[in-house]
């Protein structure tokens, strides 16, 4: 290979001035090897190849210039964007992106209106690689292209440019089944400036709640402050979106706000509960404290979540809460103890089966069944009592 490389690089410069059909045929067969010359930076020869009659040679020459990455090639490649062959034009656009020089922006912007969708897609991708804000307007316009490939590349490019001017248009794609993923990642790349506009958009279009939450998750800690504020938004879907994103982002800062959000309506509660469960054991201490809150609904939510998380250290505070004055809280605590499955709660649950409130007594009986509490040492009347409670709550199907 070394010998071929030496011969090829010696012959190549001599081909430039005198192109004959024979030499063009040779170049066609050599086309796959054109990349070899990049180390030698034979820019003039490669630029000359952009004019060869064979489109394959022109494509490979453009690709080679892109790999060399010399800004002096921008002019010839910009001219090659007018090539009669669509694949040669696409190769020229790709090369300009690889070079990454801002001089290539305007020719590539013009290529966004090329009659061939492949060329337009390559131009959009190249503009993303260059990352210049001059391209934001044209790329935003390309989001309305008739071909999904072009629209997707334009969305990806806007994410790489990271200009806030593209946020509104990208949010509009969150409801687009074809381009939702590209829009999510593009907005995530833009980052914190996109957070408030996304939350505002959810209030106007509830259908984008889940993709918006995923976008906010990807933005990460930069979004947490705005998400905490969004838990107090007047629109329930905004609160749901914020709660879901916060649980996926995690961190101590989101725990207390999520616990408070758990007292919201059922839809918001379900997202907040899921989020707190995802965060896991870091939520245990705040939830234990919430068992003593003045709000019975908050106490119930805390008990249910502690049962989901499944940490053994919560058995004692839950058992203590079986004596709460509110029967709904006691019932929720009994259910949580059943979910934990710890036999240490057996005596307390047994006592709770005699609770004056039917819901509490039934919940305690079910909990005893779930933890497989030993009954061989219990008086027969207690065993019978538990069995009756169990049957009352879980009839034969």
Tab-separated table of C-alpha atoms in Angstrom:
chain	number	residue	atom	x	y	z
A	1	UNK	CA	0.000	0.000	0.000
A	2	UNK	CA	2.886	2.364	0.770
A	3	UNK	CA	4.309	1.839	-2.744
A	4	UNK	CA	0.898	2.505	-4.362
A	5	UNK	CA	0.511	5.617	-2.241
A	6	UNK	CA	3.900	6.959	-3.382
A	7	UNK	CA	3.158	6.318	-7.062
A	8	UNK	CA	-0.323	7.808	-6.816
A	9	UNK	CA	0.799	11.021	-5.112
A	10	UNK	CA	3.608	11.458	-7.638
A	11	UNK	CA	1.308	11.024	-10.645
A	12	UNK	CA	-1.635	13.002	-9.350
A	13	UNK	CA	-0.231	16.553	-9.618
A	14	UNK	CA	0.689	15.966	-13.262
A	15	UNK	CA	-2.881	15.206	-14.260
A	16	UNK	CA	-4.243	18.646	-13.488
A	17	UNK	CA	-3.406	20.795	-16.546
A	18	UNK	CA	-3.917	18.179	-19.268
A	19	UNK	CA	-7.109	16.185	-18.730
A	20	UNK	CA	-7.724	13.625	-21.460
A	21	UNK	CA	-10.323	10.903	-21.765
A	22	UNK	CA	-7.659	8.381	-20.875
A	23	UNK	CA	-6.721	10.283	-17.749
A	24	UNK	CA	-10.405	10.669	-16.820
A	25	UNK	CA	-10.847	6.916	-17.130
A	26	UNK	CA	-7.847	6.467	-14.886
A	27	UNK	CA	-9.282	8.913	-12.394
A	28	UNK	CA	-12.587	7.017	-12.407
A	29	UNK	CA	-10.783	3.846	-11.405
A	30	UNK	CA	-8.731	5.755	-8.851
A	31	UNK	CA	-11.742	7.554	-7.370
A	32	UNK	CA	-11.980	5.334	-4.280
A	33	UNK	CA	-8.318	6.126	-3.526
A	34	UNK	CA	-8.669	9.894	-3.703
A	35	UNK	CA	-8.771	10.177	0.072
A	36	UNK	CA	-5.146	9.021	0.163
A	37	UNK	CA	-3.975	12.418	-1.023
A	38	UNK	CA	-5.461	14.284	1.904
A	39	UNK	CA	-2.247	13.956	3.888
A	40	UNK	CA	-0.361	15.607	1.062
A	41	UNK	CA	-2.919	18.446	0.848
A	42	UNK	CA	-3.017	18.516	-2.956
A	43	UNK	CA	-5.811	21.079	-2.819
A	44	UNK	CA	-5.426	22.415	-6.342
A	45	UNK	CA	-5.572	18.967	-7.888
A	46	UNK	CA	-8.572	17.964	-5.800
A	47	UNK	CA	-10.298	21.228	-6.718
A	48	UNK	CA	-9.620	20.428	-10.376
A	49	UNK	CA	-11.217	17.024	-9.893
A	50	UNK	CA	-14.444	18.775	-8.882
A	51	UNK	CA	-14.783	19.618	-12.601
A	52	UNK	CA	-14.130	16.155	-14.033
A	53	UNK	CA	-16.793	14.731	-16.313
A	54	UNK	CA	-17.344	11.631	-14.183
A	55	UNK	CA	-19.673	12.379	-11.254
A	56	UNK	CA	-18.066	9.705	-9.080
A	57	UNK	CA	-14.704	11.447	-9.321
A	58	UNK	CA	-16.354	14.763	-8.441
A	59	UNK	CA	-18.062	13.225	-5.406
A	60	UNK	CA	-14.897	11.614	-4.109
A	61	UNK	CA	-12.914	14.794	-4.676
A	62	UNK	CA	-15.442	16.763	-2.626
A	63	UNK	CA	-15.345	14.192	0.165
A	64	UNK	CA	-11.545	14.280	0.163
A	65	UNK	CA	-11.544	18.079	0.433
A	66	UNK	CA	-13.912	17.774	3.354
A	67	UNK	CA	-11.542	15.410	5.108
A	68	UNK	CA	-8.581	17.693	4.485
A	69	UNK	CA	-10.575	20.479	6.135
A	70	UNK	CA	-8.730	23.426	4.600
A	71	UNK	CA	-10.771	26.639	4.378
A	72	UNK	CA	-9.138	27.435	1.027
A	73	UNK	CA	-11.408	24.765	-0.452
A	74	UNK	CA	-14.610	26.622	0.450
A	75	UNK	CA	-14.722	28.559	-2.829
A	76	UNK	CA	-14.387	25.527	-5.152
A	77	UNK	CA	-16.855	23.538	-3.048
A	78	UNK	CA	-19.351	26.406	-3.062
A	79	UNK	CA	-19.114	26.380	-6.839
A	80	UNK	CA	-19.604	22.609	-6.794
A	81	UNK	CA	-22.981	23.158	-5.119
A	82	UNK	CA	-24.127	24.144	-8.631
A	83	UNK	CA	-23.030	20.807	-10.132
A	84	UNK	CA	-25.505	19.169	-12.531
A	85	UNK	CA	-25.379	15.920	-10.524
A	86	UNK	CA	-27.377	15.841	-7.294
A	87	UNK	CA	-24.973	13.467	-5.543
A	88	UNK	CA	-22.019	15.688	-6.412
A	89	UNK	CA	-23.893	18.682	-4.976
A	90	UNK	CA	-24.693	16.681	-1.850
A	91	UNK	CA	-21.018	15.716	-1.492
A	92	UNK	CA	-20.002	19.367	-1.801
A	93	UNK	CA	-22.476	20.358	0.924
A	94	UNK	CA	-21.211	17.577	3.164
A	95	UNK	CA	-17.614	18.692	2.620
A	96	UNK	CA	-18.411	22.301	3.525
A	97	UNK	CA	-19.902	21.073	6.780
A	98	UNK	CA	-16.812	19.023	7.547
A	99	UNK	CA	-14.558	22.010	6.901
A	100	UNK	CA	-16.723	24.083	9.241
A	101	UNK	CA	-15.769	27.509	7.932
A	102	UNK	CA	-18.391	30.282	8.228
A	103	UNK	CA	-17.633	31.250	4.626
A	104	UNK	CA	-19.630	28.175	3.693
A	105	UNK	CA	-22.810	29.354	5.416
A	106	UNK	CA	-24.287	31.457	2.613
A	107	UNK	CA	-23.720	28.872	-0.154
A	108	UNK	CA	-25.253	26.213	2.089
A	109	UNK	CA	-28.230	28.433	2.914
A	110	UNK	CA	-28.849	28.733	-0.812
A	111	UNK	CA	-28.562	24.948	-1.104
A	112	UNK	CA	-31.485	24.591	1.321
A	113	UNK	CA	-33.696	25.483	-1.643
A	114	UNK	CA	-32.073	22.959	-3.998
A	115	UNK	CA	-34.521	20.932	-6.073
A	116	UNK	CA	-33.158	17.672	-4.645
A	117	UNK	CA	-34.106	16.641	-1.103
A	118	UNK	CA	-30.795	14.832	-0.541
A	119	UNK	CA	-28.879	18.025	-1.241
A	120	UNK	CA	-31.161	20.028	1.040
A	121	UNK	CA	-30.702	17.468	3.827
A	122	UNK	CA	-26.902	17.541	3.486
A	123	UNK	CA	-26.950	21.344	3.454
A	124	UNK	CA	-29.000	21.445	6.662
A	125	UNK	CA	-26.674	19.004	8.375
A	126	UNK	CA	-23.633	20.968	7.221
A	127	UNK	CA	-25.056	24.205	8.615
A	128	UNK	CA	-25.498	22.461	11.947
A	129	UNK	CA	-21.858	21.435	11.940
A	130	UNK	CA	-20.730	24.985	11.222
A	131	UNK	CA	-23.018	26.226	13.999
A	132	UNK	CA	-23.352	29.837	12.891
A	133	UNK	CA	-26.448	31.779	13.993
A	134	UNK	CA	-26.853	33.251	10.503
A	135	UNK	CA	-28.389	29.928	9.535
A	136	UNK	CA	-31.182	29.987	12.142
A	137	UNK	CA	-33.751	31.728	9.949
A	138	UNK	CA	-33.216	29.543	6.872
A	139	UNK	CA	-33.054	26.365	8.969
A	140	UNK	CA	-36.276	27.322	10.743
A	141	UNK	CA	-37.897	27.766	7.355
A	142	UNK	CA	-36.577	24.333	6.359
A	143	UNK	CA	-38.639	22.814	9.185
A	144	UNK	CA	-41.568	23.201	6.772
A	145	UNK	CA	-39.835	21.290	3.973
A	146	UNK	CA	-41.927	18.712	2.116
A	147	UNK	CA	-39.476	15.906	3.002
A	148	UNK	CA	-39.179	14.569	6.555
A	149	UNK	CA	-35.455	13.892	6.121
A	150	UNK	CA	-34.792	17.562	5.415
A	151	UNK	CA	-37.029	18.681	8.274
A	152	UNK	CA	-35.316	16.287	10.674
A	153	UNK	CA	-31.842	17.425	9.649
A	154	UNK	CA	-32.931	21.046	10.023
A	155	UNK	CA	-34.206	20.371	13.548
A	156	UNK	CA	-30.969	18.628	14.493
A	157	UNK	CA	-28.959	21.494	13.022
A	158	UNK	CA	-30.885	24.082	15.025
A	159	UNK	CA	-30.053	22.148	18.166
A	160	UNK	CA	-26.371	22.307	17.294
A	161	UNK	CA	-26.494	26.033	16.554
A	162	UNK	CA	-28.091	26.492	20.031
A	163	UNK	CA	-29.747	29.784	19.194
A	164	UNK	CA	-32.784	30.782	21.266
A	165	UNK	CA	-34.406	32.120	18.119
A	166	UNK	CA	-35.238	28.546	17.114
A	167	UNK	CA	-37.045	27.588	20.336
A	168	UNK	CA	-40.589	28.437	19.297
A	169	UNK	CA	-40.351	26.574	16.001
A	170	UNK	CA	-38.809	23.513	17.657
A	171	UNK	CA	-41.501	23.428	20.342
A	172	UNK	CA	-44.017	23.283	17.519
A	173	UNK	CA	-42.457	19.966	16.470
A	174	UNK	CA	-43.067	18.303	19.850
A	175	UNK	CA	-46.542	17.420	18.589
A	176	UNK	CA	-45.135	16.024	15.325
A	177	UNK	CA	-44.966	12.222	15.474
A	178	UNK	CA	-42.255	12.113	12.810
A	179	UNK	CA	-39.936	14.757	14.226
A	180	UNK	CA	-40.686	14.753	17.941
A	181	UNK	CA	-37.418	12.994	18.865
A	182	UNK	CA	-35.262	15.421	16.890
A	183	UNK	CA	-37.113	18.363	18.422
A	184	UNK	CA	-36.636	17.004	21.949
A	185	UNK	CA	-32.882	16.657	21.517
A	186	UNK	CA	-32.539	19.996	19.735
A	187	UNK	CA	-34.355	21.836	22.525
A	188	UNK	CA	-32.307	19.970	25.120
A	189	UNK	CA	-29.134	21.167	23.385
A	190	UNK	CA	-30.356	24.760	23.568
A	191	UNK	CA	-30.857	24.173	27.281
A	192	UNK	CA	-32.035	26.564	29.978
A	193	UNK	CA	-33.418	29.290	27.646
A	194	UNK	CA	-35.947	26.731	26.369
A	195	UNK	CA	-37.388	25.794	29.783
A	196	UNK	CA	-39.965	28.541	30.319
A	197	UNK	CA	-41.175	28.537	26.692
A	198	UNK	CA	-41.675	24.756	26.899
A	199	UNK	CA	-43.750	25.027	30.079
A	200	UNK	CA	-45.816	27.831	28.572
A	201	UNK	CA	-46.398	25.714	25.482
A	202	UNK	CA	-47.710	22.823	27.593
A	203	UNK	CA	-50.361	25.152	29.016
A	204	UNK	CA	-51.472	25.906	25.473
A	205	UNK	CA	-51.254	22.348	24.148
A	206	UNK	CA	-51.726	19.546	26.663
A	207	UNK	CA	-50.842	16.933	24.032
A	208	UNK	CA	-47.142	17.787	24.320
A	209	UNK	CA	-46.974	17.176	28.084
A	210	UNK	CA	-44.933	13.957	27.858
A	211	UNK	CA	-42.437	15.010	25.146
A	212	UNK	CA	-42.024	18.303	26.985
A	213	UNK	CA	-41.242	16.426	30.204
A	214	UNK	CA	-38.645	14.334	28.376
A	215	UNK	CA	-37.050	17.487	26.975
A	216	UNK	CA	-36.886	19.047	30.430
A	217	UNK	CA	-35.361	15.843	31.791
A	218	UNK	CA	-32.576	16.080	29.236
A	219	UNK	CA	-31.974	19.739	30.069
A	220	UNK	CA	-31.407	18.528	33.624
A	221	UNK	CA	-30.415	20.556	36.670
A	222	UNK	CA	-30.594	23.838	34.742
A	223	UNK	CA	-34.360	23.358	34.578
A	224	UNK	CA	-35.001	22.554	38.254
A	225	UNK	CA	-35.661	26.106	39.495
A	226	UNK	CA	-38.284	26.760	36.840
A	227	UNK	CA	-39.817	23.326	37.368
A	228	UNK	CA	-40.270	23.926	41.094
A	229	UNK	CA	-42.101	27.157	40.276
A	230	UNK	CA	-44.182	25.309	37.674
A	231	UNK	CA	-45.583	23.030	40.388
A	232	UNK	CA	-47.710	26.052	41.368
A	233	UNK	CA	-48.907	26.794	37.832
A	234	UNK	CA	-52.652	27.213	37.358
A	235	UNK	CA	-52.695	24.555	34.621
A	236	UNK	CA	-52.686	20.975	35.936
A	237	UNK	CA	-50.872	19.670	32.844
A	238	UNK	CA	-47.994	22.060	33.459
A	239	UNK	CA	-47.798	20.793	37.031
A	240	UNK	CA	-47.896	17.185	35.806
A	241	UNK	CA	-45.140	17.886	33.283
A	242	UNK	CA	-42.987	19.536	35.937
A	243	UNK	CA	-43.530	16.725	38.441
A	244	UNK	CA	-42.595	14.033	35.923
A	245	UNK	CA	-39.463	15.843	34.750
A	246	UNK	CA	-38.306	16.560	38.305
A	247	UNK	CA	-38.476	12.911	39.302
A	248	UNK	CA	-36.355	11.935	36.322
A	249	UNK	CA	-33.814	14.680	37.001
A	250	UNK	CA	-33.614	13.766	40.693
A	251	UNK	CA	-31.549	15.441	43.388
A	252	UNK	CA	-32.383	16.602	46.899
A	253	UNK	CA	-33.716	19.968	45.729
A	254	UNK	CA	-36.783	18.405	44.115
A	255	UNK	CA	-37.895	16.162	47.001
A	256	UNK	CA	-39.767	18.599	49.253
A	257	UNK	CA	-41.524	20.350	46.345
A	258	UNK	CA	-42.629	16.971	44.987
A	259	UNK	CA	-43.948	15.875	48.381
A	260	UNK	CA	-46.018	19.053	48.521
A	261	UNK	CA	-47.173	18.446	44.947
A	262	UNK	CA	-48.394	15.009	45.991
A	263	UNK	CA	-51.343	16.727	47.693
A	264	UNK	CA	-52.501	18.048	44.306
A	265	UNK	CA	-55.253	16.436	42.210
A	266	UNK	CA	-54.939	12.751	41.354
A	267	UNK	CA	-53.242	13.244	37.978
A	268	UNK	CA	-50.517	15.443	39.457
A	269	UNK	CA	-50.250	13.163	42.483
A	270	UNK	CA	-49.621	10.148	40.267
A	271	UNK	CA	-46.726	11.866	38.494
A	272	UNK	CA	-45.300	13.232	41.739
A	273	UNK	CA	-45.597	9.814	43.374
A	274	UNK	CA	-43.893	8.121	40.444
A	275	UNK	CA	-41.125	10.705	40.569
A	276	UNK	CA	-40.557	10.303	44.296
A	277	UNK	CA	-40.484	6.522	43.889
A	278	UNK	CA	-37.871	6.899	41.144
A	279	UNK	CA	-35.691	9.047	43.393
A	280	UNK	CA	-35.886	6.282	46.003
A	281	UNK	CA	-34.360	6.208	49.477
A	282	UNK	CA	-33.294	9.843	49.489
A	283	UNK	CA	-36.980	10.670	49.927
A	284	UNK	CA	-37.492	8.512	53.040
A	285	UNK	CA	-36.673	11.070	55.738
A	286	UNK	CA	-38.815	13.880	54.254
A	287	UNK	CA	-41.694	11.435	53.756
A	288	UNK	CA	-41.435	10.210	57.352
A	289	UNK	CA	-41.682	13.835	58.453
A	290	UNK	CA	-44.742	14.239	56.236
A	291	UNK	CA	-46.479	11.484	58.222
A	292	UNK	CA	-46.889	14.090	60.971
A	293	UNK	CA	-48.156	16.859	58.701
A	294	UNK	CA	-51.312	18.806	59.490
A	295	UNK	CA	-52.777	17.782	56.132
A	296	UNK	CA	-54.369	14.282	56.259
A	297	UNK	CA	-54.087	13.918	52.492
A	298	UNK	CA	-50.361	14.656	52.676
A	299	UNK	CA	-50.060	12.032	55.410
A	300	UNK	CA	-51.841	9.445	53.260
A	301	UNK	CA	-49.622	10.238	50.278
A	302	UNK	CA	-46.507	9.947	52.430
A	303	UNK	CA	-47.634	6.575	53.796
A	304	UNK	CA	-48.376	5.192	50.343
A	305	UNK	CA	-45.017	6.341	48.998
A	306	UNK	CA	-43.123	4.872	51.936
A	307	UNK	CA	-44.827	1.579	51.197
A	308	UNK	CA	-43.710	1.800	47.567
A	309	UNK	CA	-40.096	2.677	48.319
A	310	UNK	CA	-39.730	-0.307	50.638
A	311	UNK	CA	-37.118	0.778	53.180
A	312	UNK	CA	-37.131	-1.267	56.415
A	313	UNK	CA	-36.360	1.784	58.558
A	314	UNK	CA	-39.849	3.199	57.912
A	315	UNK	CA	-41.692	0.366	59.708
A	316	UNK	CA	-41.427	2.010	63.144
A	317	UNK	CA	-42.739	5.460	62.108
A	318	UNK	CA	-45.533	3.819	60.116
A	319	UNK	CA	-46.554	1.672	63.079
A	320	UNK	CA	-46.649	4.824	65.183
A	321	UNK	CA	-48.933	6.435	62.607
A	322	UNK	CA	-51.433	3.595	62.989
A	323	UNK	CA	-52.571	5.578	66.027
A	324	UNK	CA	-53.297	8.720	63.990
A	325	UNK	CA	-56.632	10.380	64.725
A	326	UNK	CA	-57.684	10.296	61.067
A	327	UNK	CA	-59.052	6.909	59.883
A	328	UNK	CA	-58.057	7.563	56.270
A	329	UNK	CA	-54.463	8.029	57.398
A	330	UNK	CA	-54.594	4.847	59.486
A	331	UNK	CA	-55.952	2.874	56.528
A	332	UNK	CA	-53.202	4.200	54.237
A	333	UNK	CA	-50.571	3.314	56.848
A	334	UNK	CA	-51.912	-0.240	57.167
A	335	UNK	CA	-51.746	-0.670	53.391
A	336	UNK	CA	-48.179	0.652	53.356
A	337	UNK	CA	-47.129	-1.820	56.050
A	338	UNK	CA	-48.638	-4.614	54.000
A	339	UNK	CA	-46.645	-3.504	50.969
A	340	UNK	CA	-43.443	-3.468	53.021
A	341	UNK	CA	-44.049	-7.074	54.100
A	342	UNK	CA	-42.150	-6.788	57.387
A	343	UNK	CA	-43.330	-9.167	60.124
A	344	UNK	CA	-42.327	-6.629	62.787
A	345	UNK	CA	-45.598	-4.881	62.024
A	346	UNK	CA	-47.677	-7.973	62.840
A	347	UNK	CA	-48.799	-6.997	66.343
A	348	UNK	CA	-49.687	-3.438	65.382
A	349	UNK	CA	-51.656	-4.642	62.372
A	350	UNK	CA	-53.395	-7.282	64.459
A	351	UNK	CA	-54.518	-4.564	66.849
A	352	UNK	CA	-55.647	-2.489	63.883
A	353	UNK	CA	-58.015	-5.246	62.750
A	354	UNK	CA	-60.128	-4.222	65.765
A	355	UNK	CA	-60.182	-0.573	64.679
A	356	UNK	CA	-63.584	1.087	64.997
A	357	UNK	CA	-63.331	2.179	61.360
A	358	UNK	CA	-64.130	-0.614	58.901
A	359	UNK	CA	-61.664	0.676	56.299
A	360	UNK	CA	-58.789	0.542	58.758
A	361	UNK	CA	-59.713	-2.913	60.051
A	362	UNK	CA	-60.041	-4.340	56.553
A	363	UNK	CA	-56.788	-2.738	55.381
A	364	UNK	CA	-54.986	-4.215	58.389
A	365	UNK	CA	-56.389	-7.689	57.677
A	366	UNK	CA	-55.243	-7.507	54.064
A	367	UNK	CA	-51.818	-6.278	55.179
A	368	UNK	CA	-51.442	-9.264	57.511
A	369	UNK	CA	-52.219	-11.552	54.611
A	370	UNK	CA	-49.619	-9.864	52.425
A	371	UNK	CA	-46.815	-10.158	54.945
A	372	UNK	CA	-47.701	-13.796	55.693
A	373	UNK	CA	-47.848	-13.000	59.394
A	374	UNK	CA	-47.455	-16.140	61.553
A	375	UNK	CA	-50.789	-17.095	63.124
A	376	UNK	CA	-49.877	-20.420	64.739
A	377	UNK	CA	-49.295	-18.755	68.126
A	378	UNK	CA	-52.398	-16.556	67.985
A	379	UNK	CA	-55.623	-17.429	69.837
A	380	UNK	CA	-58.149	-19.177	67.631
A	381	UNK	CA	-60.630	-16.327	67.919
A	382	UNK	CA	-58.009	-13.857	66.615
A	383	UNK	CA	-57.234	-16.079	63.630
A	384	UNK	CA	-60.943	-16.379	62.914
A	385	UNK	CA	-61.362	-12.622	63.251
A	386	UNK	CA	-58.566	-11.932	60.752
A	387	UNK	CA	-59.999	-14.507	58.361
A	388	UNK	CA	-63.433	-12.885	58.490
A	389	UNK	CA	-61.950	-9.447	57.851
A	390	UNK	CA	-59.959	-10.804	54.922
A	391	UNK	CA	-63.015	-12.495	53.415
A	392	UNK	CA	-65.055	-9.324	53.813
A	393	UNK	CA	-62.508	-7.355	51.809
A	394	UNK	CA	-61.585	-10.006	49.225
A	395	UNK	CA	-64.694	-12.031	48.271
A	396	UNK	CA	-64.519	-15.098	46.029
A	397	UNK	CA	-64.568	-14.325	42.353
